[in-house]
């Protein structure tokens, strides 16, 4: 029996299959590219070649696109990222006390005490220091993002970069480049600035205790890991599947959900070949003018999102209930 | 003279009652919406706080319907709200609108004589007798108090109701029906009726719902549009909520504050963390966090507009309370850019966390 977890994030869409012992047997890391439906379909198509529908005993979704993905695949559990990340980390190690998670467009800190989330925070209004910013800087410097971390490790003396704001950080980096500092020192300086920004912002007032897990796409950056270790003064653990922790958590939550309900709602890999269309329109029912998105599958409407009053989203009874499935 | 007021929660209903009772001409601006916010953002300074922008939207929409006089409360306070009336007057004048502002401010700021003179301007527009005017005012105050009580009851009972959504539906119907009433007396009758119907909502008294206190900046906690209808969302989730900040609390607090006997509970509760009034309602926010912990709430959600100076101070203090009392507090910042997806994720994750804390019995329940 396999458990499918899907994490639809702003930058990447991750799919994992877990076996009965909750070990990862398959993982896919795809770029969302602004089209969550296509990304999920692409993932399912790859999986379809190796697995049958009957293999999947449960399916869960998480990430900012969790609602749309759940309608698409028929999810047993639809959970927010915080819970999913915490569940996955705790499955790996019961003693983890802090999770630092930096994704494409958000960063969060999760504090765990006695195996349960006791506090968390997410970046409020600023996305400086998240994955997409690092992506952009790597691109600007002409260094593949995968090697960005290795560069940082070569730094002799990291330069000080103003990390408060992404725009200022970038101009400061350009300034330092033009003064002739070497790229390694600048990249490590950037990592340290982002860590400082994270700890002063998201981590403000939070009691960060070991063991610390560093998850999310940015954890692949060795420079960031080193900068966190220097700032915190103890080891920061990057789990093997750090990019996939959200999806792993969703799969575990789905397994739990199915053990209660008895059967999965997973709709099968054939979905990969279905024709999905998302059409948006502005509802003119009231002054709020909600932007409503309608998802059509082979021409039939299967879901509606974005309306405040429920006029559209409540029309189809089989929609994933927002409250009950939280 | 055609009077209008900016929106803030249910205040428009009490204002309507007052103006109906006084027999003066008035315009209630269209309910807050993206349209109002867009108009407001277009004309307001980029970095001013969210309430300012929504209010400007309200004025312009009301002016389009013929309003020529705006009544607002002032504060002369050490937060940007104190600048609102002056800046808004200038802003509207520059846009070419001919409107008068009547700013109702505390006597200690403008003097009792000036306050009376300003109130007299409104009163002069009324054809009614002096006694009738006093009665209209008394009725409006009663309506405000009743509305706040009904809202509080619905928010609390949402966690206990047997049929999910009953309280929310009643609350919405109550607002709509009250607005349709022609006279203050009719309004009072309507409100009493809804209060009674809320009492009769079938409840499961053995339920142990998650209970959350809503704290933070006064406008953004009271005005549902500005906080993306957080109380409605929490009602949908079957959460019992409480909010101390209401227009009626504000009235009482403002009347009592010159004597320094306002909100003794908040003063006591905030003593260890913020023993001063630093402007806005920062001290209230801190005090309410402590009070809601004492009352056995599972957590608190702090809401404030981007750039709100007093609430930034309380946001920095809240983690200390959270740590000392093992009481989770979630801070949400709202402005015209707030994305609903991220907002909902945070709320869902917070509720999820409160539920799991409880089932692991680390909560104090």
XYZ file of C-alpha atoms in Angstrom:
691
model
C 0.000 0.000 0.000
C 1.224 3.460 -0.877
C 0.323 6.880 0.424
C 0.430 9.839 -1.916
C 1.270 13.315 -0.673
C 1.099 16.424 -2.852
C 2.490 19.804 -1.821
C 1.525 22.529 -4.260
C 3.686 25.520 -3.401
C 4.267 28.864 -5.031
C 7.476 27.738 -6.714
C 7.479 23.940 -6.667
C 4.949 21.144 -6.689
C 6.167 18.066 -4.851
C 4.712 14.585 -4.956
C 5.780 11.707 -2.734
C 4.717 8.119 -2.327
C 5.252 6.556 1.078
C 5.134 2.843 1.845
C 3.530 1.238 4.879
C 6.516 2.127 7.051
C 6.202 5.727 5.880
C 9.451 5.497 3.971
C 9.758 7.510 0.763
C 9.618 5.191 -2.244
C 9.114 7.833 -4.884
C 9.559 11.563 -4.981
C 8.990 14.136 -7.669
C 10.004 17.769 -7.531
C 8.361 19.856 -10.217
C 8.202 23.545 -10.920
C 4.708 24.953 -10.446
C 5.302 27.742 -12.964
C 2.070 29.414 -12.012
C -0.013 26.479 -13.168
C -0.755 24.135 -10.282
C -3.167 21.992 -12.285
C -0.639 21.223 -14.970
C 2.095 20.564 -12.424
C -0.055 18.052 -10.532
C -1.062 16.376 -13.789
C 2.534 16.177 -14.888
C 3.419 14.475 -11.614
C 0.566 11.998 -11.899
C 1.575 11.156 -15.456
C 5.070 10.222 -14.306
C 3.710 8.107 -11.467
C 1.172 6.419 -13.701
C 3.902 4.617 -15.580
C 5.105 2.805 -12.490
C 2.065 2.478 -10.235
C -1.540 1.422 -10.461
C -4.527 3.223 -8.945
C -5.067 0.347 -6.499
C -1.608 0.919 -5.018
C -2.680 4.261 -3.611
C -4.445 3.807 -0.297
C -4.657 7.466 0.623
C -3.934 10.862 -0.811
C -3.334 14.192 0.916
C -2.643 17.723 -0.264
C -0.972 20.705 1.319
C 0.639 23.993 0.304
C -0.923 27.175 -0.952
C -2.577 25.233 -3.795
C -3.997 22.543 -1.529
C -7.650 23.324 -2.236
C -7.338 23.240 -6.001
C -5.192 20.092 -5.856
C -7.657 18.371 -3.539
C -10.535 18.955 -5.938
C -8.404 17.642 -8.744
C -7.156 14.401 -7.235
C -9.801 13.687 -4.601
C -7.844 14.165 -1.390
C -8.514 12.429 1.899
C -6.737 15.143 3.850
C -6.337 18.826 3.000
C -4.016 20.448 5.492
C -2.105 23.671 5.883
C 1.675 23.619 5.488
C 2.445 24.215 9.150
C 0.757 21.033 10.289
C 2.118 19.028 7.368
C 5.714 20.072 8.031
C 5.402 19.401 11.737
C 3.882 15.954 11.199
C 6.620 14.950 8.778
C 9.412 16.153 11.047
C 7.964 14.430 14.104
C 7.656 11.183 12.176
C 11.375 11.350 11.499
C 12.432 12.346 14.972
C 10.252 12.706 18.052
C 12.810 14.982 19.683
C 12.735 17.818 17.182
C 11.964 21.077 18.996
C 12.208 23.691 16.259
C 11.529 23.642 12.534
C 12.904 26.357 10.306
C 11.149 26.187 6.982
C 11.965 28.457 4.073
C 10.043 27.917 0.889
C 9.582 29.743 -2.370
C 7.662 32.707 -1.047
C 7.228 32.234 2.629
C 9.282 31.395 5.609
C 8.065 29.985 8.867
C 9.220 28.878 12.247
C 7.462 26.077 14.089
C 8.130 25.356 17.738
C 7.346 21.860 18.978
C 7.076 20.836 22.573
C 6.234 17.300 23.655
C 5.548 16.252 20.113
C 2.988 18.912 19.323
C 3.132 22.338 17.686
C 3.199 24.846 20.517
C 3.812 27.994 18.539
C 4.529 29.112 15.007
C 5.061 32.253 12.990
C 5.129 33.029 9.319
C 6.599 36.011 7.544
C 3.975 38.709 7.719
C 4.399 41.244 4.982
C 7.885 40.710 3.610
C 9.263 37.872 1.540
C 12.926 38.915 1.566
C 15.155 35.910 2.025
C 12.822 33.270 0.630
C 13.581 30.905 -2.201
C 12.486 33.078 -5.076
C 14.788 35.880 -3.954
C 17.769 33.505 -3.794
C 16.791 32.151 -7.210
C 16.843 35.612 -8.627
C 20.225 36.463 -7.130
C 21.749 33.224 -8.395
C 20.451 33.996 -11.841
C 21.750 37.533 -11.699
C 25.216 36.359 -10.712
C 25.165 33.654 -13.343
C 25.562 30.827 -10.855
C 23.229 27.785 -11.011
C 21.076 27.797 -7.860
C 22.225 24.254 -7.054
C 25.825 25.495 -6.727
C 24.942 28.653 -4.848
C 25.537 26.999 -1.466
C 28.893 25.515 -2.470
C 30.093 28.957 -3.449
C 29.122 30.263 -0.046
C 31.202 27.598 1.687
C 34.308 28.823 -0.109
C 34.001 32.240 1.479
C 36.975 33.488 3.415
C 35.501 36.620 4.868
C 31.793 37.119 4.254
C 30.915 40.706 3.426
C 28.102 42.426 5.253
C 24.952 42.765 3.134
C 21.915 44.800 4.156
C 19.289 42.091 4.345
C 16.315 44.005 5.681
C 14.670 44.367 2.314
C 15.121 42.331 -0.856
C 15.469 45.390 -3.042
C 18.090 46.976 -0.811
C 19.888 43.649 -0.415
C 20.159 43.378 -4.148
C 21.520 46.892 -4.621
C 23.929 46.326 -1.761
C 25.140 43.126 -3.435
C 25.644 44.919 -6.727
C 27.548 47.632 -4.902
C 29.825 45.057 -3.241
C 30.382 43.294 -6.558
C 31.409 46.535 -8.137
C 33.830 47.180 -5.327
C 35.534 43.973 -6.322
C 34.672 41.520 -3.562
C 34.726 37.920 -4.719
C 31.410 36.157 -5.364
C 31.921 33.568 -2.611
C 32.248 36.233 0.069
C 29.232 38.069 -1.263
C 27.067 34.956 -1.376
C 28.001 33.948 2.143
C 27.363 37.524 3.214
C 23.939 37.304 1.648
C 23.206 34.042 3.476
C 24.184 35.632 6.776
C 22.038 38.674 6.044
C 19.036 36.507 5.239
C 19.503 34.446 8.391
C 19.752 37.631 10.430
C 16.601 38.903 8.783
C 14.819 35.597 9.445
C 15.801 35.493 13.102
C 14.835 39.127 13.646
C 11.592 38.815 11.780
C 9.946 35.431 11.761
C 12.008 34.175 14.677
C 11.511 37.302 16.794
C 10.850 36.428 20.404
C 10.740 32.699 19.664
C 12.663 30.331 21.878
C 14.734 28.354 19.356
C 16.011 25.181 20.991
C 17.804 22.162 19.515
C 17.108 19.868 17.764
C 16.489 22.213 14.902
C 15.311 20.904 11.554
C 15.867 23.063 8.496
C 13.285 22.225 5.814
C 12.028 23.562 2.520
C 13.768 24.208 -0.773
C 16.197 26.752 0.656
C 17.624 24.143 3.049
C 19.523 22.702 0.079
C 21.688 25.805 0.276
C 24.682 24.820 2.416
C 25.550 28.449 2.967
C 22.183 29.052 4.645
C 22.654 26.013 6.886
C 26.101 27.223 7.906
C 24.850 30.744 8.528
C 22.053 29.408 10.762
C 24.524 27.260 12.697
C 26.833 30.234 13.227
C 23.985 32.461 14.363
C 22.364 29.911 16.656
C 25.516 28.305 17.977
C 24.402 24.710 17.534
C 23.891 22.132 14.833
C 21.042 22.534 12.386
C 19.835 19.301 10.808
C 18.741 19.223 7.195
C 16.624 16.081 6.751
C 17.291 13.965 3.680
C 13.951 14.802 2.088
C 13.926 18.417 3.267
C 12.278 19.634 0.056
C 9.527 17.051 0.375
C 8.592 17.422 4.035
C 5.302 19.121 3.262
C 4.267 16.390 0.851
C 5.419 13.682 3.281
C 3.339 15.275 6.016
C 0.307 15.393 3.711
C 0.721 11.702 2.924
C 0.943 10.792 6.623
C -2.132 12.894 7.421
C -3.985 11.218 4.560
C -3.067 7.785 5.928
C -4.487 8.821 9.309
C -7.634 10.181 7.677
C -8.257 6.978 5.713
C -7.715 4.852 8.801
C -10.721 6.716 10.206
C -12.936 6.846 7.135
C -12.025 3.424 5.735
C -11.617 4.237 2.057
C -9.749 6.694 -0.079
C -11.277 9.350 -2.304
C -8.305 9.265 -4.666
C -9.613 9.543 -8.210
C -6.834 7.675 -10.015
C -3.828 8.421 -12.172
C -5.938 8.671 -15.316
C -6.572 12.278 -14.278
C -3.252 13.087 -15.858
C -4.876 12.790 -19.276
C -8.074 14.659 -18.430
C -8.537 18.109 -19.789
C -8.685 20.630 -16.974
C -9.487 24.220 -17.522
C -9.584 27.006 -15.035
C -11.655 30.020 -15.889
C -11.752 33.112 -13.755
C -14.432 35.717 -13.668
C -15.432 38.608 -11.480
C -18.692 37.976 -9.691
C -21.008 40.956 -9.957
C -23.398 39.867 -7.231
C -22.284 42.574 -4.828
C -19.751 45.362 -4.393
C -17.077 42.949 -3.221
C -16.606 41.778 -6.787
C -14.896 38.530 -5.774
C -12.572 36.976 -8.310
C -13.990 33.500 -8.715
C -12.046 30.680 -10.318
C -13.970 27.760 -11.813
C -12.283 24.472 -12.563
C -13.671 22.412 -15.407
C -12.767 18.783 -15.991
C -13.477 17.603 -19.526
C -15.961 20.436 -19.795
C -17.763 19.630 -16.521
C -17.421 22.015 -13.621
C -15.830 20.332 -10.618
C -14.940 23.200 -8.355
C -15.190 26.889 -7.619
C -13.020 29.064 -5.410
C -12.573 32.598 -4.323
C -16.080 33.784 -3.498
C -16.692 35.232 -0.091
C -20.374 34.495 0.325
C -20.330 30.862 -0.793
C -22.724 31.502 -3.668
C -20.433 29.712 -6.124
C -18.276 27.452 -3.995
C -21.240 25.833 -2.270
C -23.002 24.830 -5.472
C -21.375 21.421 -5.755
C -21.956 19.247 -2.748
C -18.868 17.120 -3.193
C -16.479 19.994 -2.699
C -13.951 19.437 0.024
C -15.549 21.017 3.045
C -13.398 23.915 4.139
C -14.054 23.574 7.799
C -14.417 19.879 8.435
C -11.389 18.903 6.457
C -9.122 21.497 7.855
C -26.983 69.677 5.419
C -26.668 66.057 4.415
C -24.596 64.111 6.922
C -22.487 61.003 6.379
C -20.185 58.892 8.526
C -17.398 56.456 7.675
C -18.045 52.772 8.300
C -16.790 50.853 11.269
C -18.553 47.581 12.004
C -22.146 48.142 13.051
C -21.766 51.826 13.843
C -23.736 52.761 10.742
C -26.854 51.167 12.256
C -26.653 53.251 15.430
C -25.865 56.329 13.357
C -28.883 55.664 11.181
C -31.056 55.439 14.288
C -29.645 58.695 15.611
C -30.187 60.584 12.357
C -33.665 59.103 11.944
C -34.474 60.144 15.495
C -33.121 63.644 14.937
C -34.926 63.894 11.645
C -31.807 65.081 9.801
C -30.872 64.263 6.241
C -28.081 61.676 5.909
C -26.333 59.211 3.603
C -24.975 55.893 4.815
C -22.112 55.096 2.434
C -22.324 51.777 0.560
C -21.016 48.879 2.663
C -17.235 48.563 2.684
C -16.000 46.771 -0.368
C -13.091 46.515 -2.699
C -14.611 49.430 -4.618
C -14.390 51.720 -1.577
C -10.857 50.547 -0.841
C -9.742 51.114 -4.408
C -11.079 54.664 -4.420
C -9.452 55.283 -1.054
C -6.067 53.798 -2.012
C -6.004 55.823 -5.178
C -6.285 59.129 -3.346
C -4.595 58.391 -0.015
C -0.902 58.554 0.832
C 0.667 55.193 0.026
C 2.021 54.583 3.517
C -0.978 55.623 5.593
C -2.743 52.854 7.491
C -5.610 50.858 6.022
C -8.541 52.481 7.938
C -7.659 55.871 6.453
C -7.944 54.524 2.920
C -11.246 52.762 3.490
C -12.667 55.865 5.151
C -11.679 58.082 2.227
C -13.442 55.592 -0.042
C -16.543 55.869 2.159
C -16.545 59.678 2.004
C -16.219 59.836 -1.751
C -18.926 57.247 -2.303
C -21.211 59.124 0.094
C -20.435 62.480 -1.518
C -21.443 60.991 -4.857
C -24.804 60.307 -3.236
C -25.136 63.900 -2.099
C -23.488 64.030 1.320
C -21.962 67.401 2.243
C -21.017 66.973 5.914
C -18.875 64.268 7.484
C -19.067 63.427 11.162
C -16.088 61.562 12.579
C -14.526 61.079 15.961
C -11.075 62.472 16.532
C -8.492 61.504 19.047
C -5.662 64.043 18.937
C -3.913 60.889 19.985
C -0.289 59.946 19.673
C -1.087 57.576 16.833
C -1.820 58.438 13.227
C -5.565 58.374 13.856
C -5.045 61.787 15.426
C -4.092 63.135 12.008
C -6.940 61.527 10.148
C -9.458 64.360 10.210
C -7.004 67.092 9.218
C -5.463 65.032 6.434
C -8.798 63.823 5.140
C -10.198 67.351 5.089
C -7.184 68.559 3.086
C -7.303 65.549 0.805
C -10.971 65.961 -0.075
C -10.582 69.684 -0.577
C -7.685 69.105 -2.942
C -9.818 66.671 -4.903
C -12.355 69.431 -5.302
C -15.073 68.127 -2.981
C -16.979 70.697 -0.963
C -17.535 68.976 2.378
C -17.669 70.089 5.977
C -16.153 68.015 8.726
C -17.577 67.873 12.217
C -14.948 66.240 14.389
C -16.224 64.965 17.706
C -13.196 65.027 19.950
C -12.566 64.608 23.650
C -13.042 67.774 25.746
C -9.469 67.589 26.991
C -8.273 68.082 23.402
C -10.604 70.762 22.122
C -12.274 72.041 25.284
C -15.826 71.428 26.428
C -17.082 74.631 24.870
C -15.780 73.757 21.425
C -17.180 70.231 21.713
C -20.592 71.617 22.600
C -20.405 74.043 19.698
C -19.669 71.193 17.313
C -22.483 69.041 18.644
C -24.767 72.064 18.386
C -24.063 72.205 14.648
C -25.541 68.738 14.249
C -28.370 69.481 16.642
C -29.230 72.679 14.823
C -29.987 70.721 11.686
C -32.672 68.805 13.536
C -36.217 70.141 13.527
C -37.093 68.160 16.683
C -37.546 69.464 20.219
C -34.757 69.321 22.753
C -36.344 66.391 24.572
C -36.750 64.475 21.336
C -33.110 65.034 20.505
C -31.997 63.660 23.845
C -34.243 60.685 23.347
C -32.800 60.033 19.893
C -29.305 60.050 21.369
C -30.312 57.700 24.177
C -31.957 55.329 21.706
C -28.897 55.307 19.464
C -26.701 54.436 22.422
C -29.059 51.643 23.406
C -29.046 50.330 19.836
C -25.252 50.318 19.745
C -25.090 48.445 23.033
C -27.686 45.927 21.887
C -25.923 45.356 18.583
C -22.628 44.721 20.328
C -24.293 42.360 22.764
C -25.982 40.440 19.948
C -22.752 40.168 18.037
C -20.861 38.970 21.088
C -23.549 36.388 21.790
C -23.485 35.063 18.220
C -19.699 34.848 18.206
C -19.642 32.989 21.463
C -22.476 30.612 20.644
C -21.016 29.683 17.239
C -18.876 27.141 19.048
C -21.856 25.498 20.736
C -24.634 25.605 18.149
C -26.055 22.230 17.107
C -26.520 23.199 13.470
C -23.352 24.798 12.146
C -24.060 28.228 10.688
C -27.226 29.091 12.626
C -25.665 31.948 14.574
C -23.901 33.372 11.547
C -27.114 33.386 9.527
C -29.046 35.029 12.351
C -26.384 37.684 12.797
C -26.392 38.569 9.111
C -30.173 38.635 8.962
C -30.226 40.840 12.056
C -27.967 43.438 10.426
C -29.982 43.470 7.237
C -33.350 43.686 8.909
C -32.212 46.378 11.347
C -31.001 48.468 8.456
C -34.417 48.289 6.835
C -36.168 49.693 9.936
C -37.578 53.177 9.549
C -37.496 54.435 13.125
C -35.288 53.901 16.171
C -38.194 52.338 18.011
C -38.744 49.813 15.237
C -35.017 49.070 15.297
C -35.026 48.411 19.013
C -37.928 46.032 18.652
C -36.152 44.202 15.852
C -32.953 43.910 17.866
C -34.787 42.566 20.910
C -36.422 39.995 18.688
C -33.074 38.822 17.275
C -31.528 38.779 20.709
C -34.334 36.484 21.821
C -33.920 34.263 18.758
C -30.202 33.966 19.400
C -30.939 32.880 22.957
C -33.090 30.121 21.571
C -30.509 28.701 19.163
C -30.222 25.005 20.050
C -26.871 24.479 21.686
C -24.790 21.576 22.778
C -23.712 22.711 26.205
C -21.332 19.804 26.625
C -19.343 20.973 23.601
C -15.850 22.174 24.329
C -15.131 24.405 21.350
C -11.808 26.122 20.754
C -12.088 29.629 22.159
C -10.141 32.488 20.660
C -9.917 36.137 21.698
C -9.687 38.745 18.958
C -7.375 41.566 20.015
C -5.499 44.387 18.330
C -6.130 47.674 16.607
C -9.666 48.928 17.133
C -10.738 49.620 13.539
C -9.364 46.437 12.022
C -10.865 44.205 14.702
C -14.283 45.870 14.530
C -14.637 46.388 10.778
C -15.078 42.959 9.193
C -14.122 44.055 5.694
C -10.712 45.209 6.877
C -9.894 41.899 8.579
C -11.199 39.778 5.710
C -14.250 38.731 7.757
C -12.198 36.828 10.287
C -15.039 36.469 12.779
C -17.309 34.984 10.112
C -14.542 32.560 9.151
C -14.043 31.494 12.729
C -17.797 30.996 13.111
C -17.671 28.720 10.049
C -15.009 26.655 11.764
C -17.144 26.337 14.892
C -14.849 28.466 17.006
C -16.143 30.516 19.875
C -14.679 34.000 19.777
C -14.676 37.050 21.976
C -13.702 40.605 21.212
C -13.571 43.214 23.911
C -13.102 46.150 21.535
C -16.536 47.301 20.479
C -18.030 50.698 19.744
C -19.892 50.548 23.034
C -16.703 49.700 24.925
C -15.075 52.648 23.202
C -17.870 54.997 24.256
C -17.691 53.930 27.874
C -13.911 54.032 27.897
C -13.781 57.502 26.377
C -16.275 58.914 28.870
C -14.425 57.399 31.816
C -10.874 58.159 30.724
C -10.651 61.792 31.927
C -11.284 60.463 35.435
C -8.752 57.689 34.871
C -11.235 55.036 35.939
C -11.626 53.479 32.471
C -11.205 49.755 31.939
C -9.716 48.848 35.327
C -9.393 45.180 34.278
C -7.163 46.045 31.339
C -5.089 48.423 33.447
C -4.438 45.708 36.013
C -3.804 42.956 33.496
C -1.349 44.947 31.399
C 0.648 46.175 34.412
C 3.438 43.606 34.170
C 3.988 44.074 30.458
C 2.995 47.584 29.400
C 2.024 49.855 32.280
C 1.650 52.982 30.122
C -0.757 54.330 27.581
C 1.481 54.661 24.557
C -1.190 55.664 22.070
C -3.744 53.799 20.032
C -4.939 50.770 21.952
C -1.627 49.021 22.524
C -2.126 48.780 26.267
C -5.615 47.398 25.756
C -4.232 44.786 23.362
C -1.637 43.630 25.877
C -4.160 43.680 28.712
C -6.703 41.720 26.710
C -4.129 39.057 25.896
C -3.506 38.538 29.601
C -7.208 38.710 30.455
C -8.157 36.156 27.815
C -5.497 33.806 29.143
C -6.978 34.228 32.616
C -10.440 33.516 31.260
C -9.252 30.199 29.865
C -9.189 30.997 26.178
C -7.137 28.675 23.993
C -5.371 31.491 22.188
C -5.623 35.011 20.841
C -5.400 36.516 17.381
C -3.979 40.017 17.113
C -4.969 42.019 14.039
C -3.599 45.369 13.027
C -3.065 47.394 9.867
C 0.351 47.517 8.259
C 2.394 50.282 9.809
C 0.229 50.716 12.925
C 2.640 52.198 15.440
C 1.011 51.247 18.766
C 0.265 47.697 17.687
C 3.842 47.123 16.560
C 4.804 47.766 20.158
C 2.233 45.321 21.466
C 3.231 42.762 18.830
C 6.741 42.861 20.265
C 5.385 42.323 23.781
C 2.931 39.522 22.999
C 5.595 36.787 22.555
C 6.671 37.399 26.157
C 3.095 36.825 27.330
C 2.854 33.762 25.099
C 6.014 32.361 26.654
C 5.216 33.201 30.268
C 1.640 31.969 30.162
C 2.021 29.238 27.534
C -0.710 31.065 25.641
C -0.450 31.110 21.831
C -0.943 34.436 20.069
C -1.110 34.823 16.316
C -0.385 38.260 14.823
C -2.006 39.140 11.508
C -1.165 42.286 9.583
C -3.701 43.596 7.099
C -3.488 46.146 4.336
C -4.889 46.543 0.857
C -2.337 44.023 -0.401
C -3.278 41.240 2.024
C -3.567 37.998 0.103
C -6.445 35.920 1.332
C -4.741 32.542 0.758
C -1.837 33.236 3.085
C -4.181 34.792 5.608
C -6.449 31.749 5.720
C -3.456 29.402 5.937
C -2.262 31.166 9.053
C -5.683 31.058 10.671
C -6.190 27.390 9.797
C -2.754 26.467 11.073
C -3.425 28.353 14.286
C -6.711 26.560 14.898
C -5.108 23.254 14.028
C -2.378 23.928 16.517
C -4.844 24.848 19.263
C -6.788 21.641 18.639
C -3.690 19.481 18.713
C -2.336 21.178 21.809
C -5.561 20.399 23.512
C -5.747 16.779 22.460
C -2.202 16.333 23.740
C -3.348 17.815 27.013
C -0.582 20.341 27.212
C -3.211 23.028 27.218
C -4.455 24.142 30.597
C -7.868 22.578 30.088
